């Protein structure tokens, strides 16, 4: 597997609980390198654009409310098979279904307030990295 890049977000729930450091340690200990990072307080248009694929879902309004409730730590991660590897370290969307030892099992509050985001395909990774790091 080749070196890949993926976009990772520590979401406002985890930032608010001062869990940035513990989550970054999981990613680094898991073998991923943080190659770019910014703390971003997303406004509504930005969050709506980022999650546009979910615009028709019943949870969209609540998701946007959550993602604009405080700052997020946005990172580009690099490593072997980084997209899938990061999703493994994150665990399932719903923390009740996440494997023990995953970030969401240990830090998420609910299926919505689930601590982290990770790109789910090479196409998504390219779009999402360009969205937050346009110069890269
Ligand atoms: P992410 O895209 O944030 O990495 P994901 O790919 O695991 O998470 P998606 O299906 O893309 O999950 O959903 C995007 C986000 O929307 C979830 O991470 C979560 O915050 C929220 N979400 C997803 N499903 C639900 C739901 N049923 N109820 C409430 N919020 C939800
Ligand atoms: Mg997703």
Coordinates of C-alpha atoms and ligand atoms in Angstrom, one line a residue:
X1 CA 0.0 0.0 0.0
X2 CA 1.3 3.4 -0.9
X3 CA 1.6 6.5 1.2
X4 CA -1.7 8.3 1.4
X5 CA -3.1 11.5 2.9
X6 CA -6.4 11.9 4.7
X7 CA -8.3 14.7 6.5
X8 CA -8.9 14.3 10.2
X9 CA -11.1 16.5 12.4
X10 CA -11.2 16.5 16.2
X11 CA -14.8 17.7 16.5
X12 CA -16.2 20.4 18.9
X13 CA -17.3 17.9 21.6
X14 CA -13.8 16.5 22.0
X15 CA -12.1 19.9 21.7
X16 CA -14.4 21.2 24.4
X17 CA -13.5 18.4 26.8
X18 CA -9.8 19.0 26.2
X19 CA -9.3 15.7 24.5
X20 CA -7.2 17.0 21.6
X21 CA -3.9 15.7 23.0
X22 CA -5.2 12.3 23.9
X23 CA -6.8 11.8 20.4
X24 CA -3.7 13.1 18.6
X25 CA -1.6 10.6 20.7
X26 CA -3.9 7.7 19.4
X27 CA -3.3 8.8 15.8
X28 CA 0.4 9.2 16.2
X29 CA 0.8 6.0 18.2
X30 CA -1.3 4.3 15.5
X31 CA 1.4 5.2 13.0
X32 CA -0.1 8.3 11.3
X33 CA 1.9 11.5 11.0
X34 CA 0.3 15.0 11.4
X35 CA 1.6 17.0 8.4
X36 CA -0.7 20.0 8.5
X37 CA -3.0 21.4 11.3
X38 CA -5.3 24.3 12.1
X39 CA -7.8 25.1 14.8
X40 CA -11.0 26.3 13.0
X41 CA -14.2 27.7 14.5
X42 CA -16.5 26.8 11.6
X43 CA -19.4 29.1 10.7
X44 CA -22.7 27.9 9.3
X45 CA -21.9 28.2 5.6
X46 CA -18.5 26.5 6.0
X47 CA -20.0 23.5 8.0
X48 CA -22.9 23.2 5.5
X49 CA -20.5 23.1 2.6
X50 CA -18.3 20.6 4.2
X51 CA -21.2 18.2 5.0
X52 CA -23.2 19.0 1.8
X53 CA -23.5 15.3 1.0
X54 CA -25.8 15.0 4.1
X55 CA -28.0 18.0 3.3
X56 CA -31.1 15.9 2.9
X57 CA -30.6 13.8 6.0
X58 CA -33.0 14.3 9.0
X59 CA -30.0 15.0 11.3
X60 CA -28.4 17.7 9.1
X61 CA -29.7 20.8 11.0
X62 CA -28.5 19.3 14.3
X63 CA -25.2 18.2 12.8
X64 CA -24.5 21.8 11.6
X65 CA -25.5 23.2 15.0
X66 CA -23.0 20.8 16.6
X67 CA -20.2 21.4 14.2
X68 CA -20.6 25.2 14.7
X69 CA -20.8 25.0 18.5
X70 CA -17.1 25.5 19.1
X71 CA -13.7 25.1 17.4
X72 CA -12.5 21.9 15.7
X73 CA -8.9 20.7 15.2
X74 CA -8.4 20.1 11.5
X75 CA -5.5 17.9 10.4
X76 CA -3.9 16.3 7.3
X77 CA -2.6 12.8 8.3
X78 CA -0.1 10.9 6.2
X79 CA 0.9 7.3 6.3
X80 CA 0.5 3.8 4.8
X81 CA -3.1 3.3 3.7
X82 CA -3.9 6.4 5.8
X83 CA -7.6 6.7 4.9
X84 CA -8.6 3.2 6.0
X85 CA -6.1 3.2 8.8
X86 CA -7.5 6.4 10.3
X87 CA -11.1 5.0 10.0
X88 CA -10.0 1.9 11.9
X89 CA -8.5 3.9 14.7
X90 CA -11.7 6.1 14.8
X91 CA -14.2 3.2 15.1
X92 CA -17.8 3.1 13.9
X93 CA -19.9 6.3 13.6
X94 CA -22.1 5.2 16.5
X95 CA -19.8 4.8 19.6
X96 CA -22.2 2.1 20.9
X97 CA -21.0 0.0 17.9
X98 CA -17.4 1.1 17.9
X99 CA -14.8 -1.6 18.7
X100 CA -13.2 -1.4 22.1
X101 CA -10.0 0.7 22.1
X102 CA -11.1 2.9 19.2
X103 CA -11.2 6.7 19.5
X104 CA -15.0 6.8 19.2
X105 CA -15.5 4.0 21.8
X106 CA -13.4 6.0 24.3
X107 CA -14.2 9.7 23.5
X108 CA -17.5 9.9 21.6
X109 CA -20.7 10.9 23.5
X110 CA -23.3 9.8 20.8
X111 CA -23.7 9.0 17.1
X112 CA -23.7 12.8 16.4
X113 CA -21.2 14.0 19.0
X114 CA -18.7 11.4 18.0
X115 CA -15.3 13.1 18.6
X116 CA -13.7 12.7 15.2
X117 CA -14.1 12.8 11.4
X118 CA -12.1 11.0 8.8
X119 CA -12.2 11.0 5.0
X120 CA -13.9 7.9 3.7
X121 CA -12.3 7.6 0.2
X122 CA -9.4 9.1 -1.9
X123 CA -11.9 11.4 -3.6
X124 CA -13.2 12.7 -0.3
X125 CA -9.7 13.1 1.1
X126 CA -8.7 15.2 -1.9
X127 CA -11.8 17.4 -1.7
X128 CA -11.6 17.8 2.1
X129 CA -7.9 18.6 2.2
X130 CA -8.4 21.2 -0.5
X131 CA -11.4 22.6 1.5
X132 CA -9.4 23.3 4.6
X133 CA -5.9 23.7 3.2
X134 CA -6.4 25.4 -0.2
X135 CA -2.7 26.2 -0.6
X136 CA -1.6 22.6 -0.3
Ligands
LIG1 P1 -17.6 11.5 9.5 O1 -18.0 11.8 8.1 O2 -17.8 12.7 10.5 O3 -16.2 11.0 9.5 P2 -18.9 9.0 9.4 O4 -18.3 8.9 8.0 O5 -18.6 7.9 10.3 O6 -18.4 10.3 10.1 P3 -21.3 9.9 8.2 O7 -22.4 9.0 7.8 O8 -20.5 10.5 7.1 O9 -20.4 9.2 9.3 O10 -22.0 11.1 9.0 C1 -21.4 12.3 9.2 C2 -21.6 12.8 10.7 O11 -23.0 13.0 10.8 C3 -21.3 11.7 11.7 O12 -20.0 11.6 12.1 C4 -22.1 12.2 12.9 O13 -21.5 13.3 13.5 C5 -23.4 12.7 12.2 N1 -24.4 11.6 12.1 C6 -24.4 10.5 11.3 N2 -25.4 9.7 11.4 C7 -26.2 10.3 12.3 C8 -27.5 10.0 12.9 N3 -28.1 9.0 12.6 N4 -27.9 10.9 13.9 C9 -27.2 12.0 14.2 N5 -26.0 12.4 13.7 C10 -25.5 11.5 12.8
LIG2 MG1 -18.5 10.5 6.6

